[in-house]
């Protein structure tokens, strides 16, 4: 039972990171119908921005700002940095290809992904960078918390899961309740018609990239608070994010959240109960099962073939 | 009876009037007239049948070992031939089938691993080449078919995800395959390193001859390449090839015209996979070992760059792409050659951009002057800033112009690297005089970054170049060097 | 009494609760030219998609020569002898003109991949036959799609010639039933007249049974043996052109009445 609770907490943490990444894919896919392969690498850059800012502020052991302010500061910095990166990528690698054949921006996205991963490798080497989150306030983020049975849920986990959910709810409200959100949904539904209705498509797309990339930045910090980061993590993180988005139904915001959590649970339980090595296989099987039985994903809509 | 176009006065005597089509029909003639004295020669070269070109090409490639005895050069040539085969295989799936297969190199790995299991000390199975190779090809084809099955109803994007995940899965299995139900199958992260060379009828095809790369493998690979090329060309001009291309153009129309789209997709998948697996056998038998990480994202991007650079859909094109990218990646390993390539590319790019206008001269002169000024200022500030030139060659020459510090402060690489990217991106936005003014400092900064940052780490540096080529190609020339310009009506 | 070639029996199709086609019955007899008319959104193209297997009916049956087509894949239906053109041209734009037609011969040719790789004599013979056959199909349109045009990519053709090429491609699947979706759309009056003539020739010389969607009433009047009018997925009239054209429900569907306007 204790193991189960422990694994469930792990699953929620991992799942919320996946969900945040998946949201970025889903948002961009929604408005551009483009699989943004570079998104995983934007996430990776986010982990590094967080690391850099943390070092600037004195590192985890002796930070120049109070601990309660430190995590928000690095998160916001990573979100802002990633948002800028996302906008730059969109402006220079995707916008020129908006009217090109479908395959062109996909390949450009592959190129961007490869470029980002190797640029970070070039500048920061292959050694893993760790936030040393354990040193924050002499480990109180780990020791404090509340108990479920015999299992201590550390404060850090609560913060991570909590802020992920706050971000997701904020995003949901933004897309469904605001004017900008309405413009996004209109663009997603029919870009040309939306343009004719006076919606500034470029602005909407830029805003979408800001949102998606900022979420990836936040996810990056949450991820790197637990695990050391390298320039190579973008590929796998991106892949998992994608898979979550597809399982949940690409284009659907609640779907991306659900997909992320499903993936988190699948991985966590596989690693806990079966083997740490084969979680990829389980996730792949889930993906294939969805492709066969419900290709539109959990909450996606089946599209009608137009002729 | 006329089409409503203004050219109907040019009506030929026979048949009804046709407007714009006539204009299109004469396109070739007009180009001939415009082409100047070289045009008739070009026209004559076009008339040479394809198999003459192929024979010539393979013949020239065969002569290479006669020109150089360097084992290194021969090995690079061998690798390039493998790249050409891989590119041809990917072209079937991407170029003809129009399917974005991101798991392609997993099939290459599958072929290599299958061969490794069929002819190594891993399970002490030693099959002769004439058994092992067909078996591996069939395994590859079946694997491609199986991966295609769940994806058959899916359009491009979903297929891309499933295949990309398959690449990851292959990686997981190869790395963790040292304890599958207690059996060591794949040798884990260290791979299998007892793979035997190809052998048949009691003869081994030796890999090394007195410590130098044996050229026989090169010829074997070239032979397979020629075989694949001919077979693919025949398939392309058959009903299957036409059906593949129809499916790329418009799956729905293809289906309505009686083509079983799903079966054809699977077939193209299996075809590409089989070619990749075949290439894998040759690779494994030569390298004597297989490692999981060989068959990963890096190789995938490399082969995609080859196919896109050459021109997806064109067989000649993708071969050319492999012929350019393969050796280029090799040359970029070495700092001195890498430096030469950089300056050649820089000057080539400038000439291409400005042709023989006066602005070319202005930009070159300004860049040189800018460099000398910077160099002088840096030298006056502190001598160590310009004292970095260690190896001779081009760097020595360049070091009179370029700032090469003895020791780079930690902040310089990230700042200068990000800086050069930002300036380059800004350059694409501005026009006219401003661009001309910004160009020399950008070039100088690029040279600085190349020499001081990129050259210290050849591996990420060459992959960065690959990524940039891919992005730039998609934007500037998506049809590649030899590909036909495609139209798509969305 | 002529043989029934195609029978559409009580076919319905809904998209998310919206009835696109409702309980539709249409028969097409051997050698007949039947026109389907109706305002935009009446379900005409949907009807074609149902027959060719792109959509599957929610209810009812579609029978060709006594055998049901429901549940078959589009390519299987094509091999049963149904071929079509598309309202918004769907040519293989980057393939040459003759290849467009040759590609459509896929369903009634046989050379497999391995025979193609080895270029066996049988495969080469078949290849020659396909080419010969394709050139015959193109020759049907006089000089327009002949000669140098064969090797040009389809995108270089004029609009009218693209429409012709699409018809040529449709006939290359060796169909018995030809579905033409607005063959005269976007053509000038002269070309429209020519298309009308062509459809007649397709029936007389090619021996096809033809179901055609058309908006141009001159074309419909000129070619149709029978006219079926649809509105909102329901058949509102059927008969000769004159009968349908004077039918008050048809007039109402096209022009609206006071009653319709206030509905």
PDB file of C-alpha atoms in Angstrom, chain C residues 2-134:
ATOM      1  CA  UNK C   2     -34.176  -1.657 -69.020  1.00  0.00           C
ATOM      2  CA  UNK C   3     -31.822  -3.414 -66.619  1.00  0.00           C
ATOM      3  CA  UNK C   4     -31.198  -1.667 -63.390  1.00  0.00           C
ATOM      4  CA  UNK C   5     -27.525  -0.925 -63.042  1.00  0.00           C
ATOM      5  CA  UNK C   6     -27.483   1.002 -59.782  1.00  0.00           C
ATOM      6  CA  UNK C   7     -30.123   0.916 -57.112  1.00  0.00           C
ATOM      7  CA  UNK C   8     -30.015   3.208 -54.122  1.00  0.00           C
ATOM      8  CA  UNK C   9     -32.505   1.928 -51.603  1.00  0.00           C
ATOM      9  CA  UNK C  10     -33.575   3.970 -48.618  1.00  0.00           C
ATOM     10  CA  UNK C  11     -30.116   5.347 -47.939  1.00  0.00           C
ATOM     11  CA  UNK C  12     -29.623   7.703 -44.990  1.00  0.00           C
ATOM     12  CA  UNK C  13     -26.563   9.402 -43.589  1.00  0.00           C
ATOM     13  CA  UNK C  14     -26.217  11.647 -40.548  1.00  0.00           C
ATOM     14  CA  UNK C  15     -23.316  13.795 -39.463  1.00  0.00           C
ATOM     15  CA  UNK C  16     -23.625  14.351 -35.741  1.00  0.00           C
ATOM     16  CA  UNK C  17     -27.406  14.415 -35.723  1.00  0.00           C
ATOM     17  CA  UNK C  18     -27.715  16.362 -38.963  1.00  0.00           C
ATOM     18  CA  UNK C  19     -29.395  14.312 -41.671  1.00  0.00           C
ATOM     19  CA  UNK C  20     -27.359  14.905 -44.825  1.00  0.00           C
ATOM     20  CA  UNK C  21     -29.151  12.265 -46.843  1.00  0.00           C
ATOM     21  CA  UNK C  22     -32.481  10.905 -45.712  1.00  0.00           C
ATOM     22  CA  UNK C  23     -34.190   7.777 -47.005  1.00  0.00           C
ATOM     23  CA  UNK C  24     -33.107   8.273 -50.582  1.00  0.00           C
ATOM     24  CA  UNK C  25     -34.201   6.000 -53.447  1.00  0.00           C
ATOM     25  CA  UNK C  26     -32.666   6.378 -56.890  1.00  0.00           C
ATOM     26  CA  UNK C  27     -32.392   3.863 -59.695  1.00  0.00           C
ATOM     27  CA  UNK C  28     -30.098   4.206 -62.657  1.00  0.00           C
ATOM     28  CA  UNK C  29     -30.728   1.990 -65.655  1.00  0.00           C
ATOM     29  CA  UNK C  30     -28.239   0.539 -68.079  1.00  0.00           C
ATOM     30  CA  UNK C  31     -26.993   3.097 -70.572  1.00  0.00           C
ATOM     31  CA  UNK C  32     -28.885   5.958 -69.020  1.00  0.00           C
ATOM     32  CA  UNK C  33     -27.710   9.458 -68.226  1.00  0.00           C
ATOM     33  CA  UNK C  34     -29.261  10.631 -64.995  1.00  0.00           C
ATOM     34  CA  UNK C  35     -28.674  14.137 -63.707  1.00  0.00           C
ATOM     35  CA  UNK C  36     -28.794  15.037 -60.060  1.00  0.00           C
ATOM     36  CA  UNK C  37     -29.681  18.640 -59.378  1.00  0.00           C
ATOM     37  CA  UNK C  38     -30.358  20.652 -56.288  1.00  0.00           C
ATOM     38  CA  UNK C  39     -29.166  23.727 -54.444  1.00  0.00           C
ATOM     39  CA  UNK C  40     -25.849  23.820 -52.642  1.00  0.00           C
ATOM     40  CA  UNK C  41     -25.812  21.589 -49.604  1.00  0.00           C
ATOM     41  CA  UNK C  42     -28.573  19.391 -50.948  1.00  0.00           C
ATOM     42  CA  UNK C  43     -26.436  16.295 -50.470  1.00  0.00           C
ATOM     43  CA  UNK C  44     -25.453  15.655 -54.080  1.00  0.00           C
ATOM     44  CA  UNK C  45     -21.728  15.191 -53.560  1.00  0.00           C
ATOM     45  CA  UNK C  46     -22.492  13.241 -50.390  1.00  0.00           C
ATOM     46  CA  UNK C  47     -24.514  10.891 -52.539  1.00  0.00           C
ATOM     47  CA  UNK C  48     -21.444  10.321 -54.718  1.00  0.00           C
ATOM     48  CA  UNK C  49     -19.316   9.755 -51.647  1.00  0.00           C
ATOM     49  CA  UNK C  50     -21.797   7.192 -50.437  1.00  0.00           C
ATOM     50  CA  UNK C  51     -21.794   5.321 -53.734  1.00  0.00           C
ATOM     51  CA  UNK C  52     -17.998   5.302 -53.975  1.00  0.00           C
ATOM     52  CA  UNK C  53     -17.555   4.110 -50.406  1.00  0.00           C
ATOM     53  CA  UNK C  54     -15.948   7.212 -48.922  1.00  0.00           C
ATOM     54  CA  UNK C  55     -18.886   7.452 -46.533  1.00  0.00           C
ATOM     55  CA  UNK C  56     -20.835   4.504 -45.223  1.00  0.00           C
ATOM     56  CA  UNK C  57     -24.615   4.868 -45.093  1.00  0.00           C
ATOM     57  CA  UNK C  58     -26.274   4.696 -41.683  1.00  0.00           C
ATOM     58  CA  UNK C  59     -29.221   2.904 -43.213  1.00  0.00           C
ATOM     59  CA  UNK C  60     -30.274   1.517 -46.571  1.00  0.00           C
ATOM     60  CA  UNK C  61     -28.453  -0.291 -49.311  1.00  0.00           C
ATOM     61  CA  UNK C  62     -26.580   0.583 -52.464  1.00  0.00           C
ATOM     62  CA  UNK C  63     -26.669  -2.141 -55.083  1.00  0.00           C
ATOM     63  CA  UNK C  64     -24.639  -2.346 -58.259  1.00  0.00           C
ATOM     64  CA  UNK C  65     -25.617  -5.042 -60.770  1.00  0.00           C
ATOM     65  CA  UNK C  66     -27.430  -6.961 -58.076  1.00  0.00           C
ATOM     66  CA  UNK C  67     -24.578  -6.854 -55.533  1.00  0.00           C
ATOM     67  CA  UNK C  68     -24.408  -4.580 -52.532  1.00  0.00           C
ATOM     68  CA  UNK C  69     -21.602  -2.039 -52.364  1.00  0.00           C
ATOM     69  CA  UNK C  70     -22.102  -1.134 -48.730  1.00  0.00           C
ATOM     70  CA  UNK C  71     -19.076  -1.863 -46.561  1.00  0.00           C
ATOM     71  CA  UNK C  72     -16.640  -2.141 -49.440  1.00  0.00           C
ATOM     72  CA  UNK C  73     -13.523  -0.004 -49.574  1.00  0.00           C
ATOM     73  CA  UNK C  74     -13.445   2.735 -52.215  1.00  0.00           C
ATOM     74  CA  UNK C  75     -10.851   0.871 -54.266  1.00  0.00           C
ATOM     75  CA  UNK C  76     -12.954  -2.276 -54.224  1.00  0.00           C
ATOM     76  CA  UNK C  77     -15.950  -0.308 -55.438  1.00  0.00           C
ATOM     77  CA  UNK C  78     -13.790   1.132 -58.177  1.00  0.00           C
ATOM     78  CA  UNK C  79     -12.891  -2.385 -59.239  1.00  0.00           C
ATOM     79  CA  UNK C  80     -16.561  -3.297 -59.348  1.00  0.00           C
ATOM     80  CA  UNK C  81     -16.892  -0.758 -62.118  1.00  0.00           C
ATOM     81  CA  UNK C  82     -17.742   2.560 -60.518  1.00  0.00           C
ATOM     82  CA  UNK C  83     -15.553   5.539 -61.276  1.00  0.00           C
ATOM     83  CA  UNK C  84     -15.908   9.210 -60.559  1.00  0.00           C
ATOM     84  CA  UNK C  85     -14.582  12.702 -60.980  1.00  0.00           C
ATOM     85  CA  UNK C  86     -14.389  15.271 -58.224  1.00  0.00           C
ATOM     86  CA  UNK C  87     -16.079  18.623 -57.934  1.00  0.00           C
ATOM     87  CA  UNK C  88     -12.864  20.252 -56.736  1.00  0.00           C
ATOM     88  CA  UNK C  89     -10.449  18.610 -59.172  1.00  0.00           C
ATOM     89  CA  UNK C  90      -8.281  15.999 -57.545  1.00  0.00           C
ATOM     90  CA  UNK C  91      -5.634  15.215 -60.099  1.00  0.00           C
ATOM     91  CA  UNK C  92      -2.206  13.846 -59.287  1.00  0.00           C
ATOM     92  CA  UNK C  93      -0.812  17.280 -59.998  1.00  0.00           C
ATOM     93  CA  UNK C  94       2.897  16.514 -59.945  1.00  0.00           C
ATOM     94  CA  UNK C  95       2.642  13.501 -62.182  1.00  0.00           C
ATOM     95  CA  UNK C  96       2.645  13.719 -65.944  1.00  0.00           C
ATOM     96  CA  UNK C  97      -0.597  13.760 -67.883  1.00  0.00           C
ATOM     97  CA  UNK C  98      -0.214  10.257 -69.211  1.00  0.00           C
ATOM     98  CA  UNK C  99       0.886   8.929 -65.846  1.00  0.00           C
ATOM     99  CA  UNK C 100      -2.308  10.266 -64.313  1.00  0.00           C
ATOM    100  CA  UNK C 101      -4.253   8.056 -66.659  1.00  0.00           C
ATOM    101  CA  UNK C 102      -1.844   5.127 -66.423  1.00  0.00           C
ATOM    102  CA  UNK C 103      -2.034   5.187 -62.633  1.00  0.00           C
ATOM    103  CA  UNK C 104      -5.771   4.642 -62.783  1.00  0.00           C
ATOM    104  CA  UNK C 105      -5.217   1.378 -64.661  1.00  0.00           C
ATOM    105  CA  UNK C 106      -3.876  -0.066 -61.414  1.00  0.00           C
ATOM    106  CA  UNK C 107      -7.013  -1.987 -60.539  1.00  0.00           C
ATOM    107  CA  UNK C 108      -7.163  -3.968 -63.756  1.00  0.00           C
ATOM    108  CA  UNK C 109      -3.479  -4.755 -64.188  1.00  0.00           C
ATOM    109  CA  UNK C 110      -1.452  -7.323 -62.352  1.00  0.00           C
ATOM    110  CA  UNK C 111       2.329  -7.029 -62.460  1.00  0.00           C
ATOM    111  CA  UNK C 112       3.636  -7.331 -58.912  1.00  0.00           C
ATOM    112  CA  UNK C 113       6.569  -5.538 -57.376  1.00  0.00           C
ATOM    113  CA  UNK C 114       8.997  -8.371 -57.930  1.00  0.00           C
ATOM    114  CA  UNK C 115       8.108  -8.732 -61.553  1.00  0.00           C
ATOM    115  CA  UNK C 116       8.517  -4.984 -61.908  1.00  0.00           C
ATOM    116  CA  UNK C 117      11.920  -5.045 -60.253  1.00  0.00           C
ATOM    117  CA  UNK C 118      13.085  -7.738 -62.641  1.00  0.00           C
ATOM    118  CA  UNK C 119      11.270  -6.163 -65.562  1.00  0.00           C
ATOM    119  CA  UNK C 120      10.067  -9.493 -66.823  1.00  0.00           C
ATOM    120  CA  UNK C 121       8.813  -9.727 -70.413  1.00  0.00           C
ATOM    121  CA  UNK C 122       5.244 -10.150 -69.158  1.00  0.00           C
ATOM    122  CA  UNK C 123       5.522  -7.002 -67.083  1.00  0.00           C
ATOM    123  CA  UNK C 124       6.961  -5.069 -69.995  1.00  0.00           C
ATOM    124  CA  UNK C 125       4.147  -6.228 -72.226  1.00  0.00           C
ATOM    125  CA  UNK C 126       1.587  -5.148 -69.681  1.00  0.00           C
ATOM    126  CA  UNK C 127       3.342  -1.811 -69.314  1.00  0.00           C
ATOM    127  CA  UNK C 128       3.096  -1.267 -73.068  1.00  0.00           C
ATOM    128  CA  UNK C 129      -0.573  -2.170 -72.970  1.00  0.00           C
ATOM    129  CA  UNK C 130      -1.221   0.281 -70.139  1.00  0.00           C
ATOM    130  CA  UNK C 131       0.431   3.032 -72.107  1.00  0.00           C
ATOM    131  CA  UNK C 132      -1.474   2.161 -75.235  1.00  0.00           C
ATOM    132  CA  UNK C 133      -4.705   2.059 -73.262  1.00  0.00           C
ATOM    133  CA  UNK C 134      -3.966   5.388 -71.591  1.00  0.00           C
TER     134      UNK C 134
END
